[in-house]
Coordinates of C-alpha atoms and ligand atoms in Angstrom, one line a residue:
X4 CA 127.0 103.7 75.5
X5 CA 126.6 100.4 74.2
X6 CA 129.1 97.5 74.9
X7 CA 130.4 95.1 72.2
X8 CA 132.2 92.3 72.3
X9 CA 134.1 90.9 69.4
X10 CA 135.7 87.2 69.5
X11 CA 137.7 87.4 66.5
X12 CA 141.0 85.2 65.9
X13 CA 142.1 86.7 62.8
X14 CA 144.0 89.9 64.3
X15 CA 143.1 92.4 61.2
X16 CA 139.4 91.6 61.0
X17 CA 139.0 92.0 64.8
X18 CA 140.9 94.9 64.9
X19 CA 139.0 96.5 62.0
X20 CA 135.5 95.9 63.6
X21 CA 137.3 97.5 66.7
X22 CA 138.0 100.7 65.1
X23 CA 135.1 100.8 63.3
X24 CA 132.8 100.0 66.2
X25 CA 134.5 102.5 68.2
X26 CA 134.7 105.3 66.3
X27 CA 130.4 105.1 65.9
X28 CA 130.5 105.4 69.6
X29 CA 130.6 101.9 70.8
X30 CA 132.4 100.8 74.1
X31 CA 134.4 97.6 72.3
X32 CA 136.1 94.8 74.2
X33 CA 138.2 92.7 71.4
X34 CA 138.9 88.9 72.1
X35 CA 141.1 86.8 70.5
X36 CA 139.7 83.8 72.0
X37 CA 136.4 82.1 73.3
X38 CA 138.2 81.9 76.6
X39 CA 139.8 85.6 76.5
X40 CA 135.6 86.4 75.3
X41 CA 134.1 85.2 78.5
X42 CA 136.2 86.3 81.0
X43 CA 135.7 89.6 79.4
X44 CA 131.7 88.9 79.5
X45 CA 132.0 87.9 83.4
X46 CA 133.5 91.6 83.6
X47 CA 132.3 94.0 81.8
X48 CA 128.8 95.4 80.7
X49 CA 128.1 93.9 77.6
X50 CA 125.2 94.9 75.2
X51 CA 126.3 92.5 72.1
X52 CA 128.5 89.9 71.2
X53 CA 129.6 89.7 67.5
X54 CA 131.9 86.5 67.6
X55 CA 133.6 83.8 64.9
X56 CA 132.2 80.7 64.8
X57 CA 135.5 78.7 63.9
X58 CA 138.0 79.7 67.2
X59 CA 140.9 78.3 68.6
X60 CA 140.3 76.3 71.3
X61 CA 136.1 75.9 71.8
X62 CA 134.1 75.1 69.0
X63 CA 131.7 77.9 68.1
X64 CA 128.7 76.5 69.0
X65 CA 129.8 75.3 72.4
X66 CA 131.0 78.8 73.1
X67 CA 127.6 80.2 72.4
X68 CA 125.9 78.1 74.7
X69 CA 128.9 79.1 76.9
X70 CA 128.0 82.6 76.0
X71 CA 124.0 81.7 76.8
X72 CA 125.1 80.1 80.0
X73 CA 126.5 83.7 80.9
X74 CA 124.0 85.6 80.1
X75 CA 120.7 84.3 78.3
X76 CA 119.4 87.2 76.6
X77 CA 121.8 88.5 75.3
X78 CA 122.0 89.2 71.2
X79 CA 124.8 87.3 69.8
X80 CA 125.7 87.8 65.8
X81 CA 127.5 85.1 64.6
X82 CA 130.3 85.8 61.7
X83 CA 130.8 82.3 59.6
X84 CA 133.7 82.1 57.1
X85 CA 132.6 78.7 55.4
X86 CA 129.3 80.6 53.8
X87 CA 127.9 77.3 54.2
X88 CA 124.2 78.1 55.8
X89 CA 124.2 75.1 58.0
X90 CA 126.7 76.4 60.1
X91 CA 124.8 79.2 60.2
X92 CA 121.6 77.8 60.9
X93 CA 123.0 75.8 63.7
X94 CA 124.4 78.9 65.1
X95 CA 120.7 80.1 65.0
X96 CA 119.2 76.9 66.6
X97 CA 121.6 77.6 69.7
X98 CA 120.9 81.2 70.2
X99 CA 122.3 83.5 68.2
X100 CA 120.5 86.1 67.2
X101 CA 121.3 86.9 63.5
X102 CA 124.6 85.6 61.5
X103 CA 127.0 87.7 58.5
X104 CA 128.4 85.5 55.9
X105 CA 132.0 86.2 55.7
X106 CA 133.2 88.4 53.6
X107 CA 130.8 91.0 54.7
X108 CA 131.2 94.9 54.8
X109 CA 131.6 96.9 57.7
X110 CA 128.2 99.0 56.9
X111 CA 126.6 95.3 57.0
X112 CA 127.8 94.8 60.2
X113 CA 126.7 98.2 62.3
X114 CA 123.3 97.6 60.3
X115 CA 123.1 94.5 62.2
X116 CA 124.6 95.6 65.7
X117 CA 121.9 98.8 65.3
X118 CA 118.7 95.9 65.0
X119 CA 119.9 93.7 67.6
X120 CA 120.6 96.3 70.1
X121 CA 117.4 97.7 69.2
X122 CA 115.5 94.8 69.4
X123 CA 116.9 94.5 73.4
X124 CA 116.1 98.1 74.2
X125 CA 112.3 97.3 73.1
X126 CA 112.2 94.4 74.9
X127 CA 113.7 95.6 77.8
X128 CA 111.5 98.7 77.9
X129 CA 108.3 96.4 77.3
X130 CA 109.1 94.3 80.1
X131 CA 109.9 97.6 82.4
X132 CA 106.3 98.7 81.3
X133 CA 104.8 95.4 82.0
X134 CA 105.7 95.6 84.9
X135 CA 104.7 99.0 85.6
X136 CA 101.5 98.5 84.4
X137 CA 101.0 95.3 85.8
X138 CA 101.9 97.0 89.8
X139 CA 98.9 99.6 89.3
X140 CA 96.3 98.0 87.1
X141 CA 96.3 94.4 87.1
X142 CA 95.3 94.0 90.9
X143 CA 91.1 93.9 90.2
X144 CA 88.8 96.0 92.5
X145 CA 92.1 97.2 94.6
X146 CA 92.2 100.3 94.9
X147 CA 96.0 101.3 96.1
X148 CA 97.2 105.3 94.6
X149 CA 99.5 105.7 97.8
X150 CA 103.1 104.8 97.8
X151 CA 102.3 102.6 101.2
X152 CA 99.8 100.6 99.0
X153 CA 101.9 100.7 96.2
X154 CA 104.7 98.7 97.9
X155 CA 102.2 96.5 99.2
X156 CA 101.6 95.3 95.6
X157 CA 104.8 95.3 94.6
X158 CA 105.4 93.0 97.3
X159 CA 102.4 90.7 96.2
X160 CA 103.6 91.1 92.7
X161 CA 106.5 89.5 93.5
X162 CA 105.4 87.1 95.8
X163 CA 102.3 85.7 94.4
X164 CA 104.0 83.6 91.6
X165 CA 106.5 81.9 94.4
X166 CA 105.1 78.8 96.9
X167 CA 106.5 81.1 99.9
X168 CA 104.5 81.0 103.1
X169 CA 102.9 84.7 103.3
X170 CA 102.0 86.3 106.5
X171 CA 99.6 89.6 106.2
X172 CA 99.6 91.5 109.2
X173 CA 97.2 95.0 109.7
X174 CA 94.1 96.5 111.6
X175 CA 91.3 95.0 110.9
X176 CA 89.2 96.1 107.7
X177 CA 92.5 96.8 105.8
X178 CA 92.1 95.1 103.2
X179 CA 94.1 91.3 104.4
X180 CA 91.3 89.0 102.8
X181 CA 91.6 91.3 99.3
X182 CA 95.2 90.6 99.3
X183 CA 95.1 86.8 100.3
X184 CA 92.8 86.3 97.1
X185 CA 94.9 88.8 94.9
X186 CA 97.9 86.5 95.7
X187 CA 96.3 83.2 95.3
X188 CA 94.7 85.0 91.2
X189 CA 98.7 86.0 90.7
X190 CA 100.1 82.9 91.6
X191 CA 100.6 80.0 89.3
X192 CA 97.8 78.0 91.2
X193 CA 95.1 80.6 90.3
X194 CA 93.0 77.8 88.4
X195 CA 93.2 75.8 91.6
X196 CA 91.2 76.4 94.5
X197 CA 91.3 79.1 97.3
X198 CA 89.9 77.7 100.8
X199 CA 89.7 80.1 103.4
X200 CA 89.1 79.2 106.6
X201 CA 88.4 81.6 109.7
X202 CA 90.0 80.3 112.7
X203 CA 88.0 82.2 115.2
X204 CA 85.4 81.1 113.8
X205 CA 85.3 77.3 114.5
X206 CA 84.9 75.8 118.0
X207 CA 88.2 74.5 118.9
X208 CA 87.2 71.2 118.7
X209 CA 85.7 71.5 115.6
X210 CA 88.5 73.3 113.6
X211 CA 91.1 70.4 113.9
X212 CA 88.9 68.1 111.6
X213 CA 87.7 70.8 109.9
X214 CA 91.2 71.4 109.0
X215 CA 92.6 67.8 108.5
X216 CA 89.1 66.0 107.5
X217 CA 88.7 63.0 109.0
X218 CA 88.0 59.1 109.1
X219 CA 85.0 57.2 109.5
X220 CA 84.3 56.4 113.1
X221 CA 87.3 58.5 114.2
X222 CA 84.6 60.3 116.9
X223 CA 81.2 59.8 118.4
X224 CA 78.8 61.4 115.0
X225 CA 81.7 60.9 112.5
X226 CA 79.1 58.9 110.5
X227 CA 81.7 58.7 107.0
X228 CA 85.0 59.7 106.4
X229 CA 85.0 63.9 105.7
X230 CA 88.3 65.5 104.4
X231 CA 89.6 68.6 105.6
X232 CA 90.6 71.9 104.1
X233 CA 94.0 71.3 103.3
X234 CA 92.8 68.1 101.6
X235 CA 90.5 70.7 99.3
X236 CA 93.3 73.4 98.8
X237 CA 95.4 70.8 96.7
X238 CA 96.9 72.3 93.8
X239 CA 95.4 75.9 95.2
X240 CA 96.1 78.1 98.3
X241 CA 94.2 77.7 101.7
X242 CA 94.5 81.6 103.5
X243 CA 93.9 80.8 107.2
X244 CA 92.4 84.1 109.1
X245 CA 93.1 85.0 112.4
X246 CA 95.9 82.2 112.7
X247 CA 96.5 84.1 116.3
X248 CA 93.7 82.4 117.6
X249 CA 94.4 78.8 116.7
X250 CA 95.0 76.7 120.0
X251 CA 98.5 75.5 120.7
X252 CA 97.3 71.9 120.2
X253 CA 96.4 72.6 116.5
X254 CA 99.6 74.9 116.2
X255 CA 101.4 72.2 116.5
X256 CA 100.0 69.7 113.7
X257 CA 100.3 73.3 111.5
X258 CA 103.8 72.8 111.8
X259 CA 104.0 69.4 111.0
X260 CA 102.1 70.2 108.1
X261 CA 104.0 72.9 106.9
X262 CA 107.5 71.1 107.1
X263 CA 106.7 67.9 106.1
X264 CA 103.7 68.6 103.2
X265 CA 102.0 66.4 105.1
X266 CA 99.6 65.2 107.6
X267 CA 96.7 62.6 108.5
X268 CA 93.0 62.3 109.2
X269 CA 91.3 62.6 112.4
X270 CA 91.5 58.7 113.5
X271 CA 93.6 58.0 110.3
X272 CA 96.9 56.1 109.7
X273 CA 97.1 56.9 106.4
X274 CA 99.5 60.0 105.6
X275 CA 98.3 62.3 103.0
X276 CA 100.8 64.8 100.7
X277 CA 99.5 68.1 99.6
X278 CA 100.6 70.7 97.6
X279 CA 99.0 73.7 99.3
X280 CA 100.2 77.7 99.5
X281 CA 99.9 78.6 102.8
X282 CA 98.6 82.5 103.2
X283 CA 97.9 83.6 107.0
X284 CA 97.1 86.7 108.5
X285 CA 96.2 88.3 112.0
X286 CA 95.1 91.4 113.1
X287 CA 96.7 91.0 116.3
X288 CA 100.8 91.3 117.0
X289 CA 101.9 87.8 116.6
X290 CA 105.5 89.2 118.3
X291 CA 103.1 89.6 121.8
X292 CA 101.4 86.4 121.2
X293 CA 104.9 85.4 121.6
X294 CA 105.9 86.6 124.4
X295 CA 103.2 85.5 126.1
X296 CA 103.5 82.1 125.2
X297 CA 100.2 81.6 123.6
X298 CA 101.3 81.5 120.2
X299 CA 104.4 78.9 118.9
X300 CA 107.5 80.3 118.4
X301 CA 108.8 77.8 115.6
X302 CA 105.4 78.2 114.1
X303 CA 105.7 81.6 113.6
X304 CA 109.2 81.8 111.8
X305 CA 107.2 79.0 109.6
X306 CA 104.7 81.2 108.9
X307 CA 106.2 84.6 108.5
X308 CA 108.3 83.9 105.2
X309 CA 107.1 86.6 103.8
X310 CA 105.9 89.3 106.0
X311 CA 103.4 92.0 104.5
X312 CA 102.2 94.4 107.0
X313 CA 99.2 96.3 105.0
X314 CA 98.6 100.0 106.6
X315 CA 95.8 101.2 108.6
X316 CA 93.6 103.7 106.5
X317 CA 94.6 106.6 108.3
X318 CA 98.5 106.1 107.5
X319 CA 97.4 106.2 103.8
X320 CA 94.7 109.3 103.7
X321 CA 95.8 109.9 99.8
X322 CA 93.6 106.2 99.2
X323 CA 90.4 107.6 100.7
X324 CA 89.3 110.0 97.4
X325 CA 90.0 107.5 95.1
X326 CA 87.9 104.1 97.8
X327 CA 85.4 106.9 98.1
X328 CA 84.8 106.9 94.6
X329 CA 85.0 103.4 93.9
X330 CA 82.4 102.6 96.5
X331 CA 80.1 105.5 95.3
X332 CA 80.3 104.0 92.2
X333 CA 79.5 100.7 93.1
X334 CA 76.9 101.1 95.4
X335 CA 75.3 103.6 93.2
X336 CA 74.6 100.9 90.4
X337 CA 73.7 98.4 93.0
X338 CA 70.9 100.5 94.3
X339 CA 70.2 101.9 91.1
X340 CA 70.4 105.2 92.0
X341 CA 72.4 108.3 89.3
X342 CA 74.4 109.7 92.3
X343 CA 77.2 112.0 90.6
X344 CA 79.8 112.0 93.3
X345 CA 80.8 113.8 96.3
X346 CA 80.8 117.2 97.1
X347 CA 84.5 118.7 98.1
X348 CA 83.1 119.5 101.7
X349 CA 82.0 115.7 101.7
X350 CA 84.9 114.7 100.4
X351 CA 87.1 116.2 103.2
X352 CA 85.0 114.7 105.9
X353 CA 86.1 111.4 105.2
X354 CA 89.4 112.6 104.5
X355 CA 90.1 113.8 108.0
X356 CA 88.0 111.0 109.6
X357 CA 90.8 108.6 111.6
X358 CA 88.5 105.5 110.3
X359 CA 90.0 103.0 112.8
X360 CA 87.5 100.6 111.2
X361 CA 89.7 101.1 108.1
X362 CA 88.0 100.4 104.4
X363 CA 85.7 98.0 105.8
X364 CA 84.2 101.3 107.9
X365 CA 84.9 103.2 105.2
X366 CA 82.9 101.0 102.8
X367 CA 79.8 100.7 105.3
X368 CA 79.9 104.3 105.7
X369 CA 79.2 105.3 101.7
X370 CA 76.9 102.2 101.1
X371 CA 74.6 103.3 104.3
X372 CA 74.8 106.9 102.6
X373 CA 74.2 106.1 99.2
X374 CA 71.2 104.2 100.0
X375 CA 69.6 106.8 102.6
X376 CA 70.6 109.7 99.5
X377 CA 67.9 111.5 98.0
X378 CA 69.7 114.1 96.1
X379 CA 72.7 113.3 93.0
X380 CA 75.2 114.4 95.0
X381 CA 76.8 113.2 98.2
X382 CA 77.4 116.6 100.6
X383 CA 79.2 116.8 104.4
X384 CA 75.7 116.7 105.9
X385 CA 74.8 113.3 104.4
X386 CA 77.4 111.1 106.0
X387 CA 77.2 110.8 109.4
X388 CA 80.3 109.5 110.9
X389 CA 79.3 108.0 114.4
X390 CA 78.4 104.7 113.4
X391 CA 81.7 103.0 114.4
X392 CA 82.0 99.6 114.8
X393 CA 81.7 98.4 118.6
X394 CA 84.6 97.4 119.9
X395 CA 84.9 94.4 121.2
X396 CA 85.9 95.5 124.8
X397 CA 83.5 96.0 127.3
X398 CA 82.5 99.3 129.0
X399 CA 83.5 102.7 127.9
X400 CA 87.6 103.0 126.2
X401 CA 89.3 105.5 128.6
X402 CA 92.8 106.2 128.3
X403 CA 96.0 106.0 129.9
X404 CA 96.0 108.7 132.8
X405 CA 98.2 112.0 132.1
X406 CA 101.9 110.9 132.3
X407 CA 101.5 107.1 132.3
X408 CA 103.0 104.8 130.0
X409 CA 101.4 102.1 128.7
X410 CA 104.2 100.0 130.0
X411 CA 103.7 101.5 133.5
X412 CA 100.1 101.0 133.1
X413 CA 100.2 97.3 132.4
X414 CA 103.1 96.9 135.6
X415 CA 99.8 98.7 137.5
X416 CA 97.3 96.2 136.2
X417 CA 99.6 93.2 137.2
X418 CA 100.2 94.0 140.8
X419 CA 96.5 94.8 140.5
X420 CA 95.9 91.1 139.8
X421 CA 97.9 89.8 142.0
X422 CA 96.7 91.9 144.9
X423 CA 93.3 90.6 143.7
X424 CA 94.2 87.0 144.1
X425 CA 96.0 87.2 147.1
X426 CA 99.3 86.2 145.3
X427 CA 98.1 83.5 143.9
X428 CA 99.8 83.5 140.2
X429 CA 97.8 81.5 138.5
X430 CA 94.7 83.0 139.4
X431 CA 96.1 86.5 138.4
X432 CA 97.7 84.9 135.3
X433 CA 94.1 83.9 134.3
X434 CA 92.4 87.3 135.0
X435 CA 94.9 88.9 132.9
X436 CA 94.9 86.2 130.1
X437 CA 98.3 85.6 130.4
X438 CA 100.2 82.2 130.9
X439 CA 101.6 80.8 133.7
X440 CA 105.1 81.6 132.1
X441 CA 104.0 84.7 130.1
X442 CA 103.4 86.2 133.3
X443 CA 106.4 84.7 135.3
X444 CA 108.0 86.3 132.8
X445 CA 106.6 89.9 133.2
X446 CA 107.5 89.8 136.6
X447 CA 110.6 89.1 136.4
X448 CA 110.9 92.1 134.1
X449 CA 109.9 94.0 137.0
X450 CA 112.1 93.4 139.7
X451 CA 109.5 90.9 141.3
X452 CA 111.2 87.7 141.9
X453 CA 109.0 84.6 142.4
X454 CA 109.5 84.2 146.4
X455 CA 108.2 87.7 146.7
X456 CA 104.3 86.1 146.0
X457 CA 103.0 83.0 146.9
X458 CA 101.6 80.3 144.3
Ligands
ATP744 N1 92.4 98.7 98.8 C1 91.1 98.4 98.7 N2 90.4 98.6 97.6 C2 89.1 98.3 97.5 N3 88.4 97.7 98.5 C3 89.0 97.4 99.6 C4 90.4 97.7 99.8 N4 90.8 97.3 101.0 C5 89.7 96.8 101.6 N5 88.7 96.8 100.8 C6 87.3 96.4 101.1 O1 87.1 96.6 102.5 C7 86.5 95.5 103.1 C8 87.4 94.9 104.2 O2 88.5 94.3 103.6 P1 89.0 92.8 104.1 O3 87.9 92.0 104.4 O4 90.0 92.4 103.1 O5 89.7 93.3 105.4 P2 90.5 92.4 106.5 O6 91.8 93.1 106.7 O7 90.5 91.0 106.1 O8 89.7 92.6 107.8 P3 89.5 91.6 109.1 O9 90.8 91.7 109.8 O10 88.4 92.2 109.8 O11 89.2 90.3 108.6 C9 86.2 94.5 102.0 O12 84.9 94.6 101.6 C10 87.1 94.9 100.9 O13 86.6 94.6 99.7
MG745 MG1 89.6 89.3 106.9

């Protein structure tokens, strides 16, 4: 049920429209005033407003705008009593929606309540649709069917267009550099540039100019003056990757760079403004980096405005028909081969697969099979599944033993290291890649003061 407002100050018209709006099944607030009108708008669901343009108290083109000021889309029919189109026109100009010369009949009227609300539905259910459509289709070559991806794009959806920091957290091969780009096309910078910059990837010494440029002369080989990434991301996004691994001596001029806009060159005086989007993401848990003191607690509630945490591949198994065929199809045409699809057997091989390489495994998997094919069709027997990435750990993975906890287990490891090092906690700290304090701290969540092991 529709509600209507009615700002009428002649008492029979007003309570004509009532009863006539009424009885057609209309939920009808009557005003006798602008004032009396908004305070009912500020309370009650309101569809419409049909109101006077000559009232007691506000002139009628101030209380549109008032009326506007409220609530901006609303339809607003204007009822003018001097016939004069001017008034009418003006009404128009500020925001009204349609006008009825006074007198006017009552069928008139509804005819025109009936188009405006009509028109609002539409829009509203366009824009509902839009949207809808825009959450599942508009995100280019990502494929996302399950709720868990679903929300992930929503997320982005709203995000992108906003300058908010974004941290995107997940596994490794999940799909963080897709994202970073699909919120840097959605966002109103998309003309401007995306720099992305892998921060493993650069010698530590390396990445701080590579980051912030830098002068002429400002080091031994700094031939001409270079500028960095964030100088090149202006008016665009730069999406720094594995942001765990930046050293605390660069996470600190991050900082400075993300409060004040700001920063200078290696060897420069000269500050330099931005206007970058800042886009992170880690495959590691920032909150342990944390606690072990080797990543920057300030920096990280800079960076983690907007959190988005993107699933692991086996926490969204519904995905893998729908990647499986994407990839077929696109590795098919690359290699020029007619492959037809995948057999159902195939097809629930990968499904049950854990893939703790996520899509990038995934991905890997159907390109080496599609190209090693000889048939149209893709069956269980031509995927083999043991081509895993290596880890990055050393030796074979065993596991916790039987009725260990992984907190237990590291408590084990510590005393471990100490007992290695004779005490000597920063020695142990060092063979367990912990800090000084990070470890201190550990310890003390075990019971074992300081004087109970030597320095
Ligand atoms: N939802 C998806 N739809 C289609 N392709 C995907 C999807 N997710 C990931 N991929 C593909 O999988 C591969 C790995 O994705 P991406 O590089 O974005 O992962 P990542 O999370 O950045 O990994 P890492 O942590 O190792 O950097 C890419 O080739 C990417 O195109
Ligand atoms: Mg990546």
């Amino acid at each position: 049920m529709s509600g209507v407002l009615i700002v009428e100050d002649e008492s029979k018209l007003l309570r004509l429209l009532e009863l006539s709006l009424t009885e057609d099944g209309f939920s009808v607030y009557p005003a006798a005033s602008a004032e009396d009108g908004l305070s009912r708008l500020g309370h009650n669901a309101i569809d419409l407003v049909i109101t006077d343009l000559k009232l007691p108290g506000m002139n009628g083109l101030e209380f549109l705008q008032a009326i506007k000021r409220v609530n901006a889309t609303i339809p607003v029919i204007v009822m003018t009593a001097y016939g004069t189109v001017e008034t009418a026109v003006e009404a128009m100009k500020s925001g009204a929606s349609d006008y009825v010369l006074k007198p006017f009949s009552l069928e008139e009227m509804k005819l025109i309540v009936r188009k405006e609300l009509d028109i609002r539905r539409l829009r509203e259910e366009n824009r509902s649709l839009r949207e809808a459509l825009g959450q599942r289709y508009t995100f280019r070559n990502i494929i996302a069917m399950s709720s868990r991806m679903q929300e992930v794009l929503a997320t982005v959806s709203r995000v992108a267009p906003t300058n908010s920091t974004v941290l995107l957290g997940g596994e490794s091969g999940v799909g963080k550099d897709l994202i970073a780009r699909a919120l840097h096309e959605h966002s109103r910078r998309a003309s401007g540039p995306f720099v992305k910059i892998n921060c493993t990837a650069i010698p530590e010494n390396l990445l701080e100019s590579e980051l912030f440029g830098f002068e002429k002369g400002a080091f031994t080989g700094a031939i001409t003056a270079k500028p960095g990434k964030f100088e090149l991301a202006d008016k665009g996004t730069i999406f720094l990757d594995e942001i765990g691994d930046v050293p605390p001596a660069i996470q600190v001029k991050l900082l400075g760079v993300l409060q004040e806009r700001q920063f200078e060159r290696l060897g420069g005086t000269k500050t330099l403004k931005v206007d970058v989007r800042l886009v992170a993401a880690t495959n590691r848990d920032l909150r342990a980096a944390l606690e072990q003191g080797t990543f920057r607690e300030d920096l990280y509630y800079r960076l983690n405005v907007v959190p988005i945490n993107i699933p692991a591949l086996r926490e969204r198994k519904e995905d893998i028909p729908y990647l499986v065929d994407h990839f077929i199809q696109r590795f098919a045409q690359e290699a020029g081969k007619p492959i037809k699809g995948i057999t159902p057997a195939g097809l629930s091989l990968l499904t049950s697969f854990h893939w703790p390489g996520n899509v990038r495994e995934l991905e890997n998997i159907i390109e080496r099979t599609v190209a090693l094919l000889t048939r149209e069709i893709i069956d269980a027997e031509d995927i083999s599944l043991d081509i895993s990435p290596p880890k990055a750990t050393t030796g074979p993975v065993t596991f916790l033993p039987e009725g260990i906890t992984l907190e237990q287990w590291e408590d084990e490891m510590i005393k471990e290291a100490l007992r290695r090092t004779n005490g000597n906690k920063s020695q142990a700290a060092r063979l367990l890649g912990l800090s000084r304090n990070a470890l201190r701290y550990r310890l003390s969540k075990m019971g074992l003061s300081d004087e109970d092991n030597r320095e």
